[in-house]
Amino acid sequence: MKERVTELEADNIKLRSGIKKFEKDIEDIERVANRLKAEREKVESVVREEFSERLVILENEAKTAKSELVEVRTRNKLEVERMTKAHDTEMEEVQGRVKAAFLKRDEVIKELKEKATSAATRADHLEQLLMKQREELLRPRPNP
């Protein structure tokens, strides 16, 4: 029986050393799990911080882009207004020149009509004089 007790005590010692090894393994695993959990939390914190920083940067870029867009639209609107005004002014000048050309044309036509009427009147008068002169030349003359 002593042998059996000795054998059991040896088994007991083996089992206790196995338990201690398992407890040590469990502690090691818990330590690794805690370290991994801490690293995960640290990574989450870093990712959140980077995401937050990137979000702030993107919001600032969006604000800048919006203000630039407003500025460009304002400049374009002013340029369109300036060009429209210049176009309107140029069209008014062209319209003035066209009106002046039409007035000059009308005046030239009036003068030409007056000259044509005067020439026709003069031609009629000269024709009458020619007829009269012809009649006088063709009329027999008394012999002296």
N, CA and C atoms as an extended XYZ file, in Angstrom:
432
Properties=species:S:1:pos:R:3:atomname:S:1:resname:S:1:resid:I:1 pbc="F F F"
N         0.796       -1.156        0.000 N   MET     1
C         0.000        0.000        0.000 CA  MET     1
C         0.874        1.269        0.000 C   MET     1
N         1.986        1.147        0.623 N   LYS     2
C         2.895        2.265        0.637 CA  LYS     2
C         3.310        2.616       -0.789 C   LYS     2
N         3.473        1.613       -1.533 N   GLU     3
C         3.837        1.845       -2.917 CA  GLU     3
C         2.707        2.572       -3.640 C   GLU     3
N         1.569        2.150       -3.297 N   ARG     4
C         0.410        2.769       -3.932 CA  ARG     4
C         0.323        4.217       -3.511 C   ARG     4
N         0.560        4.516       -2.218 N   VAL     5
C         0.524        5.883       -1.711 CA  VAL     5
C         1.635        6.676       -2.392 C   VAL     5
N         2.808        6.079       -2.515 N   THR     6
C         3.932        6.748       -3.135 CA  THR     6
C         3.589        7.016       -4.600 C   THR     6
N         3.008        6.037       -5.208 N   GLU     7
C         2.624        6.188       -6.608 CA  GLU     7
C         1.583        7.285       -6.748 C   GLU     7
N         0.625        7.300       -5.838 N   LEU     8
C        -0.421        8.326       -5.869 CA  LEU     8
C         0.158        9.707       -5.586 C   LEU     8
N         1.105        9.758       -4.634 N   GLU     9
C         1.743       11.043       -4.329 CA  GLU     9
C         2.534       11.525       -5.546 C   GLU     9
N         3.180       10.608       -6.243 N   ALA    10
C         3.941       10.972       -7.438 CA  ALA    10
C         2.976       11.479       -8.519 C   ALA    10
N         1.830       10.761       -8.632 N   ASP    11
C         0.824       11.224       -9.591 CA  ASP    11
C         0.289       12.584       -9.182 C   ASP    11
N         0.097       12.733       -7.866 N   ASN    12
C        -0.404       14.016       -7.334 CA  ASN    12
C         0.582       15.135       -7.656 C   ASN    12
N         1.866       14.887       -7.495 N   ILE    13
C         2.902       15.886       -7.762 CA  ILE    13
C         2.894       16.213       -9.270 C   ILE    13
N         2.787       15.160      -10.090 N   LYS    14
C         2.744       15.370      -11.539 CA  LYS    14
C         1.527       16.208      -11.910 C   LYS    14
N         0.403       15.859      -11.300 N   LEU    15
C        -0.828       16.590      -11.608 CA  LEU    15
C        -0.723       18.044      -11.151 C   LEU    15
N        -0.148       18.251       -9.963 N   ARG    16
C         0.017       19.625       -9.468 CA  ARG    16
C         0.970       20.402      -10.368 C   ARG    16
N         2.033       19.773      -10.811 N   SER    17
C         2.953       20.476      -11.698 CA  SER    17
C         2.269       20.739      -13.036 C   SER    17
N         1.409       19.826      -13.498 N   GLY    18
C         0.649       20.048      -14.728 CA  GLY    18
C        -0.330       21.195      -14.558 C   GLY    18
N        -0.961       21.225      -13.338 N   ILE    19
C        -1.908       22.316      -13.054 CA  ILE    19
C        -1.157       23.648      -13.042 C   ILE    19
N         0.016       23.660      -12.390 N   LYS    20
C         0.809       24.900      -12.340 CA  LYS    20
C         1.208       25.329      -13.761 C   LYS    20
N         1.578       24.321      -14.576 N   LYS    21
C         1.936       24.645      -15.967 CA  LYS    21
C         0.728       25.215      -16.697 C   LYS    21
N        -0.454       24.597      -16.527 N   PHE    22
C        -1.672       25.105      -17.167 CA  PHE    22
C        -2.022       26.492      -16.659 C   PHE    22
N        -1.849       26.696      -15.318 N   GLU    23
C        -2.129       28.025      -14.739 CA  GLU    23
C        -1.174       29.056      -15.328 C   GLU    23
N         0.128       28.635      -15.464 N   LYS    24
C         1.100       29.555      -16.064 CA  LYS    24
C         0.724       29.831      -17.527 C   LYS    24
N         0.329       28.790      -18.266 N   ASP    25
C        -0.088       28.957      -19.656 CA  ASP    25
C        -1.305       29.876      -19.741 C   ASP    25
N        -2.259       29.682      -18.798 N   ILE    26
C        -3.451       30.533      -18.774 CA  ILE    26
C        -3.059       31.974      -18.503 C   ILE    26
N        -2.141       32.190      -17.548 N   GLU    27
C        -1.665       33.554      -17.243 CA  GLU    27
C        -0.988       34.165      -18.473 C   GLU    27
N        -0.166       33.355      -19.144 N   ASP    28
C         0.513       33.840      -20.353 CA  ASP    28
C        -0.512       34.206      -21.428 C   ASP    28
N        -1.499       33.329      -21.603 N   ILE    29
C        -2.544       33.589      -22.601 CA  ILE    29
C        -3.333       34.837      -22.225 C   ILE    29
N        -3.677       34.983      -20.925 N   GLU    30
C        -4.412       36.186      -20.479 CA  GLU    30
C        -3.565       37.433      -20.671 C   GLU    30
N        -2.251       37.311      -20.390 N   ARG    31
C        -1.351       38.455      -20.573 CA  ARG    31
C        -1.295       38.835      -22.058 C   ARG    31
N        -1.174       37.851      -22.947 N   VAL    32
C        -1.149       38.113      -24.389 CA  VAL    32
C        -2.490       38.689      -24.829 C   VAL    32
N        -3.599       38.113      -24.300 N   ALA    33
C        -4.931       38.616      -24.651 CA  ALA    33
C        -5.080       40.065      -24.191 C   ALA    33
N        -4.634       40.369      -22.975 N   ASN    34
C        -4.712       41.756      -22.464 CA  ASN    34
C        -3.842       42.701      -23.287 C   ASN    34
N        -2.626       42.192      -23.654 N   ARG    35
C        -1.744       43.021      -24.468 CA  ARG    35
C        -2.373       43.267      -25.842 C   ARG    35
N        -2.956       42.244      -26.448 N   LEU    36
C        -3.611       42.387      -27.743 CA  LEU    36
C        -4.825       43.310      -27.638 C   LEU    36
N        -5.566       43.173      -26.527 N   LYS    37
C        -6.728       44.050      -26.325 CA  LYS    37
C        -6.273       45.503      -26.208 C   LYS    37
N        -5.197       45.744      -25.463 N   ALA    38
C        -4.667       47.107      -25.309 CA  ALA    38
C        -4.181       47.639      -26.654 C   ALA    38
N        -3.495       46.773      -27.437 N   GLU    39
C        -3.025       47.204      -28.756 CA  GLU    39
C        -4.200       47.505      -29.678 C   GLU    39
N        -5.239       46.658      -29.603 N   ARG    40
C        -6.425       46.899      -30.426 CA  ARG    40
C        -7.064       48.235      -30.060 C   ARG    40
N        -7.179       48.505      -28.760 N   GLU    41
C        -7.751       49.786      -28.325 CA  GLU    41
C        -6.884       50.948      -28.780 C   GLU    41
N        -5.559       50.741      -28.711 N   LYS    42
C        -4.638       51.789      -29.165 CA  LYS    42
C        -4.802       52.019      -30.672 C   LYS    42
N        -4.891       50.926      -31.430 N   VAL    43
C        -5.071       51.035      -32.885 CA  VAL    43
C        -6.407       51.711      -33.189 C   VAL    43
N        -7.469       51.312      -32.473 N   GLU    44
C        -8.774       51.955      -32.662 CA  GLU    44
C        -8.676       53.445      -32.394 C   GLU    44
N        -7.977       53.807      -31.326 N   SER    45
C        -7.818       55.224      -30.978 CA  SER    45
C        -7.059       55.965      -32.070 C   SER    45
N        -5.977       55.352      -32.568 N   VAL    46
C        -5.179       55.985      -33.623 CA  VAL    46
C        -6.010       56.128      -34.892 C   VAL    46
N        -6.757       55.070      -35.248 N   VAL    47
C        -7.581       55.118      -36.453 CA  VAL    47
C        -8.656       56.187      -36.302 C   VAL    47
N        -9.297       56.242      -35.134 N   ARG    48
C       -10.311       57.285      -34.901 CA  ARG    48
C        -9.695       58.676      -35.010 C   ARG    48
N        -8.524       58.831      -34.423 N   GLU    49
C        -7.857       60.142      -34.463 CA  GLU    49
C        -7.495       60.509      -35.891 C   GLU    49
N        -6.923       59.549      -36.636 N   GLU    50
C        -6.564       59.821      -38.034 CA  GLU    50
C        -7.812       60.111      -38.861 C   GLU    50
N        -8.861       59.332      -38.620 N   PHE    51
C       -10.116       59.555      -39.342 CA  PHE    51
C       -10.665       60.940      -39.015 C   PHE    51
N       -10.617       61.295      -37.741 N   SER    52
C       -11.105       62.613      -37.317 CA  SER    52
C       -10.289       63.724      -37.965 C   SER    52
N        -8.953       63.554      -37.965 N   GLU    53
C        -8.084       64.560      -38.587 CA  GLU    53
C        -8.364       64.657      -40.083 C   GLU    53
N        -8.500       63.500      -40.718 N   ARG    54
C        -8.771       63.495      -42.168 CA  ARG    54
C       -10.122       64.123      -42.455 C   ARG    54
N       -11.107       63.848      -41.586 N   LEU    55
C       -12.433       64.439      -41.745 CA  LEU    55
C       -12.360       65.955      -41.629 C   LEU    55
N       -11.595       66.447      -40.664 N   VAL    56
C       -11.428       67.897      -40.499 CA  VAL    56
C       -10.759       68.489      -41.737 C   VAL    56
N        -9.731       67.793      -42.236 N   ILE    57
C        -9.023       68.274      -43.434 CA  ILE    57
C        -9.985       68.320      -44.621 C   ILE    57
N       -10.766       67.251      -44.788 N   LEU    58
C       -11.718       67.214      -45.908 CA  LEU    58
C       -12.794       68.287      -45.765 C   LEU    58
N       -13.258       68.522      -44.538 N   GLU    59
C       -14.254       69.586      -44.325 CA  GLU    59
C       -13.657       70.940      -44.685 C   GLU    59
N       -12.398       71.168      -44.282 N   ASN    60
C       -11.735       72.438      -44.618 CA  ASN    60
C       -11.547       72.571      -46.121 C   ASN    60
N       -11.165       71.459      -46.772 N   GLU    61
C       -11.016       71.497      -48.230 CA  GLU    61
C       -12.358       71.774      -48.903 C   GLU    61
N       -13.423       71.189      -48.370 N   ALA    62
C       -14.761       71.425      -48.941 CA  ALA    62
C       -15.150       72.888      -48.773 C   ALA    62
N       -14.881       73.458      -47.580 N   LYS    63
C       -15.192       74.876      -47.359 CA  LYS    63
C       -14.393       75.746      -48.314 C   LYS    63
N       -13.102       75.428      -48.474 N   THR    64
C       -12.250       76.199      -49.381 CA  THR    64
C       -12.763       76.091      -50.818 C   THR    64
N       -13.117       74.870      -51.214 N   ALA    65
C       -13.624       74.670      -52.576 CA  ALA    65
C       -14.927       75.437      -52.782 C   ALA    65
N       -15.800       75.433      -51.774 N   LYS    66
C       -17.063       76.165      -51.892 CA  LYS    66
C       -16.807       77.661      -52.008 C   LYS    66
N       -15.892       78.178      -51.198 N   SER    67
C       -15.620       79.615      -51.271 CA  SER    67
C       -14.968       79.964      -52.606 C   SER    67
N       -14.078       79.095      -53.109 N   GLU    68
C       -13.482       79.337      -54.422 CA  GLU    68
C       -14.540       79.291      -55.508 C   GLU    68
N       -15.484       78.364      -55.382 N   LEU    69
C       -16.570       78.261      -56.354 CA  LEU    69
C       -17.410       79.525      -56.350 C   LEU    69
N       -17.715       80.030      -55.151 N   VAL    70
C       -18.490       81.275      -55.051 CA  VAL    70
C       -17.707       82.415      -55.694 C   VAL    70
N       -16.403       82.457      -55.432 N   GLU    71
C       -15.561       83.519      -55.999 CA  GLU    71
C       -15.518       83.429      -57.523 C   GLU    71
N       -15.352       82.217      -58.037 N   VAL    72
C       -15.300       82.024      -59.493 CA  VAL    72
C       -16.637       82.400      -60.116 C   VAL    72
N       -17.730       81.977      -59.478 N   ARG    73
C       -19.051       82.328      -60.005 CA  ARG    73
C       -19.243       83.840      -60.004 C   ARG    73
N       -18.813       84.497      -58.947 N   THR    74
C       -18.940       85.956      -58.869 CA  THR    74
C       -18.122       86.621      -59.970 C   THR    74
N       -16.869       86.148      -60.140 N   ARG    75
C       -16.031       86.717      -61.203 CA  ARG    75
C       -16.643       86.485      -62.575 C   ARG    75
N       -17.153       85.271      -62.794 N   ASN    76
C       -17.772       84.965      -64.082 CA  ASN    76
C       -19.005       85.825      -64.307 C   ASN    76
N       -19.799       86.017      -63.276 N   LYS    77
C       -20.997       86.849      -63.398 CA  LYS    77
C       -20.604       88.279      -63.754 C   LYS    77
N       -19.586       88.807      -63.059 N   LEU    78
C       -19.123       90.165      -63.359 CA  LEU    78
C       -18.572       90.252      -64.784 C   LEU    78
N       -17.839       89.224      -65.205 N   GLU    79
C       -17.283       89.212      -66.564 CA  GLU    79
C       -18.405       89.167      -67.599 C   GLU    79
N       -19.421       88.349      -67.337 N   VAL    80
C       -20.556       88.278      -68.262 CA  VAL    80
C       -21.263       89.628      -68.321 C   VAL    80
N       -21.466       90.254      -67.166 N   GLU    81
C       -22.111       91.568      -67.142 CA  GLU    81
C       -21.276       92.590      -67.905 C   GLU    81
N       -19.946       92.553      -67.701 N   ARG    82
C       -19.061       93.489      -68.398 CA  ARG    82
C       -19.126       93.261      -69.905 C   ARG    82
N       -19.069       91.990      -70.296 N   MET    83
C       -19.111       91.677      -71.725 CA  MET    83
C       -20.471       92.038      -72.323 C   MET    83
N       -21.532       91.812      -71.573 N   THR    84
C       -22.873       92.167      -72.054 CA  THR    84
C       -22.976       93.674      -72.240 C   THR    84
N       -22.445       94.418      -71.269 N   LYS    85
C       -22.482       95.882      -71.368 CA  LYS    85
C       -21.656       96.349      -72.571 C   LYS    85
N       -20.464       95.762      -72.746 N   ALA    86
C       -19.615       96.131      -73.882 CA  ALA    86
C       -20.329       95.773      -75.192 C   ALA    86
N       -20.968       94.623      -75.223 N   HIS    87
C       -21.695       94.203      -76.429 CA  HIS    87
C       -22.838       95.171      -76.707 C   HIS    87
N       -23.590       95.526      -75.657 N   ASP    88
C       -24.705       96.460      -75.842 CA  ASP    88
C       -24.215       97.806      -76.350 C   ASP    88
N       -23.101       98.282      -75.772 N   THR    89
C       -22.528       99.553      -76.213 CA  THR    89
C       -22.099       99.462      -77.675 C   THR    89
N       -21.447       98.378      -78.031 N   GLU    90
C       -20.999       98.205      -79.407 CA  GLU    90
C       -22.202       98.122      -80.353 C   GLU    90
N       -23.252       97.421      -79.937 N   MET    91
C       -24.452       97.314      -80.773 CA  MET    91
C       -25.113       98.687      -80.942 C   MET    91
N       -25.107       99.492      -79.882 N   GLU    92
C       -25.669      100.846      -79.992 CA  GLU    92
C       -24.852      101.669      -80.995 C   GLU    92
N       -23.522      101.522      -80.926 N   GLU    93
C       -22.669      102.236      -81.875 CA  GLU    93
C       -22.939      101.777      -83.309 C   GLU    93
N       -23.053      100.486      -83.498 N   VAL    94
C       -23.339       99.939      -84.831 CA  VAL    94
C       -24.698      100.434      -85.304 C   VAL    94
N       -25.671      100.401      -84.412 N   GLN    95
C       -27.015      100.873      -84.780 CA  GLN    95
C       -26.969      102.352      -85.163 C   GLN    95
N       -26.180      103.142      -84.428 N   GLY    96
C       -26.027      104.561      -84.763 CA  GLY    96
C       -25.395      104.738      -86.131 C   GLY    96
N       -24.355      103.939      -86.417 N   ARG    97
C       -23.701      104.031      -87.720 CA  ARG    97
C       -24.647      103.604      -88.837 C   ARG    97
N       -25.452      102.559      -88.560 N   VAL    98
C       -26.409      102.095      -89.574 CA  VAL    98
C       -27.447      103.178      -89.836 C   VAL    98
N       -27.961      103.797      -88.769 N   LYS    99
C       -28.939      104.880      -88.937 CA  LYS    99
C       -28.329      106.021      -89.733 C   LYS    99
N       -27.075      106.378      -89.393 N   ALA   100
C       -26.399      107.463      -90.116 CA  ALA   100
C       -26.234      107.092      -91.588 C   ALA   100
N       -25.885      105.825      -91.853 N   ALA   101
C       -25.727      105.387      -93.237 CA  ALA   101
C       -27.061      105.457      -93.977 C   ALA   101
N       -28.157      105.037      -93.304 N   PHE   102
C       -29.473      105.119      -93.939 CA  PHE   102
C       -29.867      106.565      -94.207 C   PHE   102
N       -29.576      107.453      -93.233 N   LEU   103
C       -29.904      108.872      -93.450 CA  LEU   103
C       -29.106      109.426      -94.615 C   LEU   103
N       -27.819      109.083      -94.677 N   LYS   104
C       -26.980      109.561      -95.773 CA  LYS   104
C       -27.488      108.984      -97.089 C   LYS   104
N       -27.843      107.707      -97.083 N   ARG   105
C       -28.391      107.081      -98.289 CA  ARG   105
C       -29.659      107.797      -98.739 C   ARG   105
N       -30.557      108.070      -97.779 N   ASP   106
C       -31.803      108.758      -98.105 CA  ASP   106
C       -31.518      110.153      -98.659 C   ASP   106
N       -30.534      110.819      -98.056 N   GLU   107
C       -30.173      112.162      -98.523 CA  GLU   107
C       -29.601      112.102      -99.934 C   GLU   107
N       -28.738      111.115     -100.195 N   VAL   108
C       -28.152      110.959     -101.531 CA  VAL   108
C       -29.253      110.643     -102.538 C   VAL   108
N       -30.184      109.753     -102.155 N   ILE   109
C       -31.301      109.426     -103.051 CA  ILE   109
C       -32.135      110.660     -103.343 C   ILE   109
N       -32.391      111.473     -102.311 N   LYS   110
C       -33.172      112.703     -102.493 CA  LYS   110
C       -32.448      113.639     -103.440 C   LYS   110
N       -31.133      113.823     -103.228 N   GLU   111
C       -30.354      114.698     -104.096 CA  GLU   111
C       -30.359      114.173     -105.537 C   GLU   111
N       -30.201      112.847     -105.677 N   LEU   112
C       -30.191      112.271     -107.030 CA  LEU   112
C       -31.547      112.450     -107.704 C   LEU   112
N       -32.623      112.288     -106.928 N   LYS   113
C       -33.960      112.498     -107.499 CA  LYS   113
C       -34.119      113.953     -107.933 C   LYS   113
N       -33.651      114.876     -107.072 N   GLU   114
C       -33.733      116.298     -107.423 CA  GLU   114
C       -32.921      116.571     -108.684 C   GLU   114
N       -31.710      116.000     -108.763 N   LYS   115
C       -30.871      116.197     -109.949 CA  LYS   115
C       -31.533      115.581     -111.177 C   LYS   115
N       -32.149      114.379     -110.982 N   ALA   116
C       -32.820      113.717     -112.094 CA  ALA   116
C       -34.000      114.565     -112.558 C   ALA   116
N       -34.785      115.094     -111.597 N   THR   117
C       -35.917      115.950     -111.953 CA  THR   117
C       -35.426      117.203     -112.663 C   THR   117
N       -34.360      117.804     -112.118 N   SER   118
C       -33.798      119.012     -112.718 CA  SER   118
C       -33.271      118.708     -114.123 C   SER   118
N       -32.593      117.558     -114.262 N   ALA   119
C       -32.056      117.180     -115.568 CA  ALA   119
C       -33.196      116.924     -116.547 C   ALA   119
N       -34.261      116.264     -116.045 N   ALA   120
C       -35.404      115.995     -116.923 CA  ALA   120
C       -36.055      117.304     -117.341 C   ALA   120
N       -36.215      118.228     -116.392 N   THR   121
C       -36.802      119.541     -116.705 CA  THR   121
C       -35.915      120.265     -117.713 C   THR   121
N       -34.647      120.261     -117.501 N   ARG   122
C       -33.715      120.935     -118.404 CA  ARG   122
C       -33.738      120.267     -119.777 C   ARG   122
N       -33.794      118.909     -119.762 N   ALA   123
C       -33.849      118.190     -121.045 CA  ALA   123
C       -35.119      118.560     -121.792 C   ALA   123
N       -36.245      118.631     -121.051 N   ASP   124
C       -37.510      119.037     -121.691 CA  ASP   124
C       -37.377      120.439     -122.273 C   ASP   124
N       -36.807      121.349     -121.474 N   HIS   125
C       -36.646      122.736     -121.935 CA  HIS   125
C       -35.754      122.791     -123.173 C   HIS   125
N       -34.619      122.035     -123.095 N   LEU   126
C       -33.711      122.034     -124.241 CA  LEU   126
C       -34.368      121.390     -125.456 C   LEU   126
N       -35.160      120.365     -125.211 N   GLU   127
C       -35.874      119.716     -126.304 CA  GLU   127
C       -36.854      120.695     -126.953 C   GLU   127
N       -37.531      121.480     -126.104 N   GLN   128
C       -38.470      122.478     -126.639 CA  GLN   128
C       -37.714      123.536     -127.443 C   GLN   128
N       -36.571      123.940     -126.920 N   LEU   129
C       -35.779      124.930     -127.652 CA  LEU   129
C       -35.309      124.362     -128.992 C   LEU   129
N       -34.905      123.089     -128.979 N   LEU   130
C       -34.468      122.447     -130.217 CA  LEU   130
C       -35.621      122.368     -131.225 C   LEU   130
N       -36.759      122.013     -130.701 N   MET   131
C       -37.939      121.925     -131.579 CA  MET   131
C       -38.247      123.296     -132.174 C   MET   131
N       -38.167      124.294     -131.332 N   LYS   132
C       -38.467      125.652     -131.787 CA  LYS   132
C       -37.436      126.067     -132.829 C   LYS   132
N       -36.168      125.769     -132.526 N   GLN   133
C       -35.105      126.129     -133.455 CA  GLN   133
C       -35.262      125.345     -134.758 C   GLN   133
N       -35.639      124.152     -134.713 N   ARG   134
C       -35.842      123.331     -135.904 CA  ARG   134
C       -36.967      123.894     -136.743 C   ARG   134
N       -38.049      124.232     -136.003 N   GLU   135
C       -39.186      124.810     -136.724 CA  GLU   135
C       -38.757      126.103     -137.431 C   GLU   135
N       -37.961      126.895     -136.736 N   GLU   136
C       -37.527      128.156     -137.330 CA  GLU   136
C       -36.617      127.900     -138.536 C   GLU   136
N       -35.814      126.893     -138.416 N   LEU   137
C       -34.889      126.600     -139.507 CA  LEU   137
C       -35.628      125.961     -140.682 C   LEU   137
N       -36.617      125.225     -140.409 N   LEU   138
C       -37.347      124.557     -141.480 CA  LEU   138
C       -38.428      125.473     -142.091 C   LEU   138
N       -38.766      126.475     -141.418 N   ARG   139
C       -39.785      127.393     -141.948 CA  ARG   139
C       -39.162      128.153     -143.121 C   ARG   139
N       -39.932      128.334     -144.153 N   PRO   140
C       -39.361      129.047     -145.284 CA  PRO   140
C       -39.140      130.507     -144.917 C   PRO   140
N       -38.104      130.996     -145.412 N   ARG   141
C       -37.771      132.396     -145.127 CA  ARG   141
C       -38.260      133.284     -146.258 C   ARG   141
N       -38.674      134.363     -145.849 N   PRO   142
C       -39.064      135.274     -146.936 CA  PRO   142
C       -37.801      135.767     -147.637 C   PRO   142
N       -37.933      135.889     -148.900 N   ASN   143
C       -36.794      136.320     -149.664 CA  ASN   143
C       -36.718      137.854     -149.622 C   ASN   143
N       -35.744      138.367     -149.372 N   PRO   144
C       -35.627      139.834     -149.377 CA  PRO   144
C       -35.344      140.393     -150.681 C   PRO   144
